[in-house]
CSV table of C-alpha atoms in Angstrom, one decimal:
chain,number,residue,atom,x,y,z
A,1,MET,CA,80.7,133.0,48.0
A,2,THR,CA,82.5,131.1,45.1
A,3,HIS,CA,84.3,134.7,45.1
A,4,TRP,CA,86.3,133.7,47.8
A,5,LEU,CA,87.2,130.4,46.7
A,6,ILE,CA,85.2,128.7,49.6
A,7,LYS,CA,85.4,124.9,49.3
A,8,ALA,CA,83.2,122.3,50.4
A,9,ALA,CA,84.5,120.2,53.6
A,10,THR,CA,83.3,116.9,52.2
A,11,ALA,CA,82.9,115.4,48.7
A,12,VAL,CA,80.5,118.0,47.6
A,13,ALA,CA,81.9,121.3,45.9
A,14,LEU,CA,79.3,123.6,47.4
A,15,ALA,CA,76.6,122.8,50.2
A,16,LEU,CA,73.1,122.1,48.9
A,17,PRO,CA,70.5,124.7,50.3
A,18,ALA,CA,68.5,123.4,53.4
A,19,ALA,CA,65.2,123.0,51.1
A,20,ALA,CA,67.2,120.6,48.6
A,21,LEU,CA,68.3,118.2,51.5
A,22,PRO,CA,66.1,114.9,52.2
A,23,THR,CA,63.6,115.5,54.9
A,24,LEU,CA,65.2,113.1,57.2
A,25,ALA,CA,64.3,112.6,60.9
A,26,MET,CA,67.8,113.6,62.5
A,27,ALA,CA,68.4,113.5,66.0
A,28,LEU,CA,72.0,114.1,68.2
A,29,ASP,CA,74.2,110.6,68.7
A,30,GLY,CA,74.4,110.5,72.5
A,31,PRO,CA,74.6,112.8,75.2
A,32,GLU,CA,74.4,116.9,74.4
A,33,LEU,CA,78.1,118.0,74.0
A,34,PHE,CA,76.9,121.4,75.3
A,35,PRO,CA,73.7,122.6,77.0
A,36,GLY,CA,71.2,123.6,74.3
A,37,GLU,CA,72.8,121.5,71.6
A,38,ALA,CA,69.6,119.7,70.3
A,39,ALA,CA,68.0,122.8,70.2
A,40,LEU,CA,70.5,124.8,68.5
A,41,TYR,CA,71.0,121.7,66.0
A,42,GLU,CA,67.3,122.0,65.0
A,43,ALA,CA,67.5,125.7,64.3
A,44,ALA,CA,71.0,125.1,62.6
A,45,LYS,CA,69.2,122.7,60.5
A,46,LYS,CA,66.6,125.0,59.2
A,47,GLU,CA,69.5,127.1,57.8
A,48,GLY,CA,71.6,124.4,56.1
A,49,MET,CA,75.3,125.3,56.2
A,50,VAL,CA,77.8,127.2,58.1
A,51,VAL,CA,80.3,129.5,56.4
A,52,SER,CA,84.0,129.4,58.2
A,53,PHE,CA,86.3,131.7,57.2
A,54,ASP,CA,90.3,130.8,57.2
A,55,THR,CA,89.9,127.1,58.6
A,56,GLY,CA,92.6,125.6,56.0
A,57,PRO,CA,91.9,121.7,56.5
A,58,THR,CA,95.7,121.0,56.7
A,59,TRP,CA,96.2,123.5,59.5
A,60,ALA,CA,95.4,122.8,63.5
A,61,ASN,CA,93.5,119.7,62.4
A,62,TRP,CA,90.5,121.5,61.0
A,63,GLY,CA,89.8,118.8,58.5
A,64,GLU,CA,89.0,116.3,61.4
A,65,GLN,CA,86.9,118.9,62.9
A,66,PHE,CA,84.9,119.3,59.8
A,67,LYS,CA,84.5,115.4,59.3
A,68,ALA,CA,83.5,115.3,62.9
A,69,PHE,CA,80.9,118.0,62.8
A,70,GLN,CA,79.4,116.7,59.7
A,71,LYS,CA,78.9,113.3,61.2
A,72,ARG,CA,77.5,114.7,64.3
A,73,TYR,CA,75.3,117.1,62.5
A,74,PRO,CA,73.8,115.8,59.6
A,75,GLY,CA,72.0,118.5,57.3
A,76,VAL,CA,74.3,121.3,58.5
A,77,GLU,CA,76.8,121.5,55.6
A,78,ILE,CA,80.3,123.3,56.3
A,79,VAL,CA,82.0,125.2,53.9
A,80,TYR,CA,85.4,127.1,54.3
A,81,ASN,CA,88.2,129.3,52.9
A,82,ASP,CA,91.9,129.5,53.5
A,83,ILE,CA,92.8,133.2,53.1
A,84,GLY,CA,95.1,134.0,55.8
A,85,SER,CA,94.5,136.4,59.3
A,86,ALA,CA,94.8,139.8,57.8
A,87,GLN,CA,92.9,139.1,54.5
A,88,THR,CA,90.1,137.4,56.5
A,89,VAL,CA,89.7,141.2,58.1
A,90,VAL,CA,90.0,142.7,55.2
A,91,ALA,CA,87.3,140.3,53.6
A,92,LEU,CA,84.9,140.8,56.5
A,93,ASP,CA,85.3,144.8,56.2
A,94,LYS,CA,84.7,144.8,52.3
A,95,SER,CA,81.6,142.6,52.8
A,96,ARG,CA,79.9,144.0,56.1
A,97,ASN,CA,77.0,145.3,54.4
A,98,ARG,CA,76.3,141.5,53.2
A,99,PRO,CA,78.6,139.4,55.0
A,100,GLN,CA,79.1,136.1,53.3
A,101,ALA,CA,81.0,134.3,56.6
A,102,ASP,CA,79.4,132.8,59.7
A,103,THR,CA,82.7,132.6,61.7
A,104,ALA,CA,86.3,134.1,61.2
A,105,TYR,CA,89.3,132.3,62.6
A,106,TYR,CA,92.7,134.0,63.0
A,107,PHE,CA,95.8,134.9,64.9
A,108,ALA,CA,94.2,136.7,68.0
A,109,GLY,CA,96.3,139.8,66.9
A,110,SER,CA,93.8,139.8,63.9
A,111,ALA,CA,90.7,139.6,66.0
A,112,LEU,CA,91.7,142.7,67.7
A,113,ASP,CA,91.2,144.2,64.2
A,114,ALA,CA,88.0,142.4,63.3
A,115,ALA,CA,86.2,143.8,66.7
A,116,ALA,CA,87.7,147.3,66.2
A,117,LYS,CA,86.0,147.5,62.8
A,118,ASP,CA,82.8,146.2,64.5
A,119,VAL,CA,82.6,143.2,62.1
A,120,VAL,CA,81.9,140.8,64.7
A,121,ALA,CA,79.6,140.1,67.3
A,122,PRO,CA,79.5,139.1,71.0
A,123,PHE,CA,78.8,135.6,71.7
A,124,GLN,CA,79.9,133.2,74.3
A,125,PRO,CA,80.2,129.4,73.7
A,126,VAL,CA,80.5,126.5,76.0
A,127,ASN,CA,83.5,126.9,78.5
A,128,PHE,CA,84.2,130.6,77.6
A,129,ASP,CA,84.1,131.2,81.2
A,130,LYS,CA,87.0,129.0,81.8
A,131,LEU,CA,89.4,130.7,79.3
A,132,VAL,CA,92.0,133.1,81.1
A,133,PRO,CA,91.1,137.1,80.7
A,134,GLU,CA,94.0,137.4,78.4
A,135,PHE,CA,92.5,134.6,75.7
A,136,LYS,CA,89.2,136.3,74.9
A,137,GLN,CA,87.3,139.8,74.4
A,138,ALA,CA,85.0,140.2,77.6
A,139,ASP,CA,81.5,140.4,75.7
A,140,GLY,CA,83.0,137.2,73.3
A,141,LYS,CA,83.8,139.3,70.2
A,142,TRP,CA,86.8,136.9,69.8
A,143,PHE,CA,88.1,134.0,72.0
A,144,THR,CA,90.8,131.7,71.7
A,145,ILE,CA,90.4,128.4,70.6
A,146,HIS,CA,93.8,126.9,70.7
A,147,THR,CA,97.6,128.0,71.2
A,148,LEU,CA,100.9,127.6,70.0
A,149,SER,CA,104.0,128.1,71.8
A,150,PRO,CA,108.2,128.9,70.5
A,151,ALA,CA,110.0,126.1,71.0
A,152,PHE,CA,113.4,124.9,69.8
A,153,LEU,CA,112.9,122.3,66.8
A,154,VAL,CA,116.3,120.7,66.6
A,155,ASN,CA,117.7,118.5,63.6
A,156,LYS,CA,119.9,116.0,65.7
A,157,ASN,CA,121.3,114.5,62.4
A,158,LEU,CA,123.4,118.3,62.3
A,159,VAL,CA,123.1,119.1,65.9
A,160,LYS,CA,125.4,116.9,68.1
A,161,THR,CA,123.6,118.0,71.6
A,162,PRO,CA,120.5,119.8,71.6
A,163,PRO,CA,120.3,122.8,73.7
A,164,LYS,CA,117.8,122.9,76.6
A,165,SER,CA,117.4,126.3,77.3
A,166,TRP,CA,117.4,130.1,75.9
A,167,ALA,CA,120.9,130.3,77.7
A,168,ASP,CA,122.3,127.1,76.1
A,169,LEU,CA,121.4,128.7,72.8
A,170,LEU,CA,124.6,131.2,73.3
A,171,ASN,CA,126.8,128.4,73.4
A,172,ALA,CA,129.7,128.1,70.7
A,173,ASP,CA,128.4,124.8,69.9
A,174,TYR,CA,125.3,126.4,67.7
A,175,LYS,CA,127.7,129.0,65.4
A,176,ASN,CA,125.5,129.2,62.5
A,177,ALA,CA,123.0,127.0,63.5
A,178,VAL,CA,119.9,129.0,64.4
A,179,VAL,CA,117.2,130.3,62.2
A,180,TYR,CA,114.0,132.4,63.3
A,181,LEU,CA,111.7,134.5,61.8
A,182,ASP,CA,111.8,138.3,61.2
A,183,PRO,CA,110.0,139.8,63.9
A,184,ARG,CA,109.5,143.2,61.8
A,185,SER,CA,107.7,141.1,59.2
A,186,THR,CA,106.0,137.7,60.7
A,187,GLY,CA,103.8,137.6,63.7
A,188,GLN,CA,105.7,134.2,65.1
A,189,GLY,CA,108.9,136.6,65.1
A,190,GLN,CA,107.3,139.1,67.1
A,191,VAL,CA,106.3,136.0,69.6
A,192,VAL,CA,110.0,134.6,69.8
A,193,ALA,CA,110.9,138.0,70.6
A,194,ILE,CA,108.4,138.2,73.8
A,195,ALA,CA,109.3,134.9,74.6
A,196,ALA,CA,113.0,135.5,74.7
A,197,ALA,CA,111.9,138.7,76.9
A,198,TYR,CA,110.2,136.7,79.5
A,199,ALA,CA,113.0,134.1,79.4
A,200,ASN,CA,115.7,136.7,80.3
A,201,GLY,CA,114.0,138.8,83.0
A,202,GLY,CA,111.7,141.0,81.0
A,203,SER,CA,107.9,140.4,80.2
A,204,ILE,CA,105.1,142.0,77.9
A,205,ASP,CA,105.7,145.4,79.4
A,206,ASN,CA,109.4,144.9,79.2
A,207,VAL,CA,110.3,143.8,75.8
A,208,LYS,CA,114.0,145.0,75.6
A,209,PRO,CA,115.6,142.0,77.6
A,210,GLY,CA,114.2,139.7,74.3
A,211,ILE,CA,116.1,142.0,71.9
A,212,ASP,CA,119.3,142.4,73.8
A,213,TYR,CA,119.2,138.5,73.9
A,214,LEU,CA,118.5,138.1,70.2
A,215,GLU,CA,121.4,140.8,70.0
A,216,LYS,CA,123.8,138.3,71.6
A,217,LEU,CA,122.5,135.4,69.9
A,218,HIS,CA,123.6,137.4,66.7
A,219,LYS,CA,126.8,138.7,67.7
A,220,ALA,CA,127.8,134.9,69.2
A,221,GLY,CA,127.7,134.1,65.3
A,222,ASN,CA,125.0,131.3,66.0
A,223,VAL,CA,122.2,132.7,63.8
A,224,LEU,CA,122.4,131.2,60.3
A,225,ARG,CA,119.7,133.5,59.1
A,226,THR,CA,116.4,135.3,59.7
A,227,VAL,CA,113.6,134.8,57.2
A,228,GLY,CA,110.4,136.3,56.2
A,229,THR,CA,108.3,133.2,55.8
A,230,THR,CA,107.7,130.0,57.6
A,231,PRO,CA,110.6,127.9,56.5
A,232,TYR,CA,109.3,124.2,57.6
A,233,ALA,CA,109.7,123.1,54.1
A,234,GLN,CA,113.6,124.0,54.4
A,235,PHE,CA,113.6,122.1,57.8
A,236,LEU,CA,112.1,119.0,56.7
A,237,LYS,CA,114.5,118.9,54.1
A,238,GLY,CA,117.3,118.9,56.6
A,239,GLU,CA,118.7,122.4,55.5
A,240,ILE,CA,117.9,124.1,58.9
A,241,PRO,CA,120.0,122.7,62.3
A,242,ILE,CA,117.7,124.6,64.8
A,243,LEU,CA,114.8,126.4,64.0
A,244,ILE,CA,112.9,128.7,66.8
A,245,GLY,CA,109.5,128.4,65.4
A,246,TYR,CA,106.2,127.0,66.7
A,247,GLU,CA,106.2,123.7,68.7
A,248,ASN,CA,102.9,122.1,66.7
A,249,ASP,CA,105.8,122.4,63.3
A,250,GLY,CA,108.2,120.4,65.5
A,251,LEU,CA,105.8,117.7,66.5
A,252,LYS,CA,104.5,117.5,62.8
A,253,ALA,CA,108.1,116.8,61.5
A,254,LYS,CA,108.8,114.0,64.0
A,255,TYR,CA,105.1,112.3,64.1
A,256,LYS,CA,103.6,112.7,61.1
A,257,ASP,CA,105.9,114.1,58.2
A,258,GLY,CA,108.8,111.6,58.1
A,259,MET,CA,111.8,113.1,60.3
A,260,GLY,CA,110.8,110.9,63.4
A,261,ASP,CA,113.6,110.6,65.9
A,262,ALA,CA,115.8,113.0,63.7
A,263,VAL,CA,113.8,115.6,65.3
A,264,GLU,CA,113.8,116.6,69.2
A,265,VAL,CA,111.4,119.5,70.3
A,266,VAL,CA,112.3,121.5,73.0
A,267,ILE,CA,110.4,124.0,75.1
A,268,PRO,CA,113.3,126.0,76.8
A,269,SER,CA,113.4,125.4,80.3
A,270,GLU,CA,113.0,129.1,81.3
A,271,GLY,CA,109.7,128.5,79.7
A,272,THR,CA,108.0,130.1,76.7
A,273,VAL,CA,104.8,131.9,75.6
A,274,ALA,CA,101.1,130.6,74.4
A,275,ALA,CA,100.4,132.6,71.5
A,276,PRO,CA,96.4,132.8,71.1
A,277,TYR,CA,94.6,132.0,67.9
A,278,ALA,CA,90.9,132.8,68.0
A,279,ILE,CA,87.7,132.9,66.4
A,280,SER,CA,84.7,134.9,66.3
A,281,LEU,CA,80.7,134.9,65.3
A,282,VAL,CA,80.5,137.5,62.3
A,283,LYS,CA,78.1,140.2,62.6
A,284,GLY,CA,75.1,139.7,60.6
A,285,GLY,CA,76.4,136.3,59.2
A,286,PRO,CA,74.0,134.5,57.0
A,287,ASN,CA,73.7,131.3,59.3
A,288,PRO,CA,73.8,132.8,62.7
A,289,ASN,CA,72.5,129.5,64.4
A,290,ALA,CA,74.8,127.1,62.4
A,291,GLY,CA,77.8,129.6,63.3
A,292,LYS,CA,77.0,129.4,67.0
A,293,LEU,CA,76.5,125.6,66.8
A,294,TRP,CA,79.8,125.4,65.1
A,295,LEU,CA,81.7,127.5,67.5
A,296,ASN,CA,79.9,125.6,70.7
A,297,PHE,CA,81.2,122.3,68.8
A,298,ILE,CA,85.0,123.4,68.7
A,299,MET,CA,85.0,124.6,72.3
A,300,SER,CA,83.3,121.8,73.8
A,301,ALA,CA,85.4,119.1,75.7
A,302,ASP,CA,85.4,116.7,72.6
A,303,GLY,CA,86.2,119.5,70.1
A,304,GLN,CA,89.2,121.0,72.0
A,305,ALA,CA,90.7,117.7,72.4
A,306,ARG,CA,90.3,116.9,68.6
A,307,PHE,CA,92.5,120.2,68.2
A,308,ALA,CA,95.2,118.6,70.5
A,309,GLU,CA,95.7,115.7,67.5
A,310,GLY,CA,96.8,118.5,65.3
A,311,TYR,CA,99.7,119.4,67.7
A,312,VAL,CA,98.1,122.8,69.0
A,313,ARG,CA,97.3,123.2,72.3
A,314,PRO,CA,93.8,123.3,73.4
A,315,ALA,CA,92.7,126.7,75.0
A,316,VAL,CA,90.4,125.3,77.3
A,317,PRO,CA,92.3,124.8,80.8
A,318,GLY,CA,91.9,120.6,81.8
A,319,ILE,CA,91.3,119.4,78.7
A,320,GLU,CA,92.0,115.6,78.8
A,321,LEU,CA,94.2,115.0,75.8
A,322,PRO,CA,93.7,112.0,73.8
A,323,ALA,CA,95.9,109.1,74.4
A,324,SER,CA,97.4,109.0,70.9
A,325,VAL,CA,99.1,112.4,71.6
A,326,ALA,CA,99.3,112.7,75.5
A,327,ALA,CA,102.8,111.5,75.7
A,328,GLN,CA,103.9,113.5,72.9
A,329,MET,CA,102.4,116.5,74.4
A,330,PRO,CA,103.6,116.6,77.8
A,331,ALA,CA,102.7,119.9,80.2
A,332,ILE,CA,104.8,123.0,79.4
A,333,LYS,CA,105.5,126.2,81.3
A,334,ALA,CA,103.8,128.7,79.1
A,335,THR,CA,102.9,132.4,79.8
A,336,PRO,CA,99.4,133.5,77.9
A,337,LEU,CA,100.7,136.1,75.6
A,338,ASP,CA,98.2,139.4,76.1
A,339,VAL,CA,97.6,140.0,72.3
A,340,ALA,CA,96.2,143.6,73.1
A,341,LYS,CA,99.7,144.3,74.6
A,342,ALA,CA,102.1,142.7,72.0
A,343,SER,CA,99.9,144.6,69.2
A,344,ALA,CA,101.1,147.8,71.2
A,345,LYS,CA,104.8,146.8,71.5
A,346,LYS,CA,105.3,145.9,68.1
A,347,ALA,CA,106.8,149.1,66.7
A,348,GLU,CA,109.0,149.1,69.7
A,349,ILE,CA,110.1,145.5,69.1
A,350,ASP,CA,110.5,146.4,65.2
A,351,GLN,CA,112.6,149.5,66.1
A,352,LEU,CA,114.9,147.8,68.6
A,353,TRP,CA,115.1,144.7,66.4
A,354,ALA,CA,116.5,146.8,63.7
A,355,LYS,CA,118.9,148.9,65.7
A,356,GLN,CA,120.6,146.1,68.0
A,357,VAL,CA,120.4,143.1,65.5
A,358,LEU,CA,120.8,144.7,62.2
A,359,GLY,CA,122.6,148.0,63.1
A,360,GLN,CA,120.1,150.1,61.3
């Protein structure tokens, strides 16, 4: 485990094995969060830990999920790493004969890869049946736990009148103002191109209207630059007037990272897309019951609401958001992104964007 830089989610560096823990009478506090929770907890305590790949504590409110899990389930330690979606699949593949992880979290495009490589197991947690078809593999080899949606993150110190729509963004008021991620090298850039397609009469099956739109945006002189990594730090520093990025980054900048009312987070009036972030039970993982307990916990209504406190949107429909964030995250118009179709369209998006935007 140390090879993958697994860190403890509490003060201890690594979880103690179950046998080393005090033999205390431990029971759930309050009613069950999901049917069978108490029995699954008893089985998980015998394993003593769950190993959660790619759940960095500063992303999507994982740190608070860790704390809540540890509080509810004494005797089941949680350890994690933060290695990125693609690297997670590589790690699972390399260790397939002796898996190190119990669960794996990633952008759903990487979940498709993990399922294709047969390194994840079918499992249907609580609320699995409520997910829309685009947000799960039918047998449960992966399922979406939260989504991210493209939005316009506007620095109002640099932009007098924030755009309200994709159409607005073409106006001359926004010369050299817009930054977005390169769709050839970033998943977020791909999602932005697809969102632009839906907003301009296209769809996941017809992405060209999105590329046509981005071409117009460049020809209007409104694009300051495209980038290969998320420029969140530059946005915080006031170096970017308008970032077409994920909604959660804008909300973090506004409410947590100090920009306050200088930021406006605009969901364009034509709508956006909801990009799925998924998780899986690892095939042959060392702590299968603890892994299932962890997955059920984050898919329960309680766990789903906790994601919203990290400004990502719960995947399960109808989740009541905590009062602390409900006003900050009003309902939006977002089309669920079919990642299988999106993956199939990647080469076409790459080719069209390079030709029409870069003239290559």
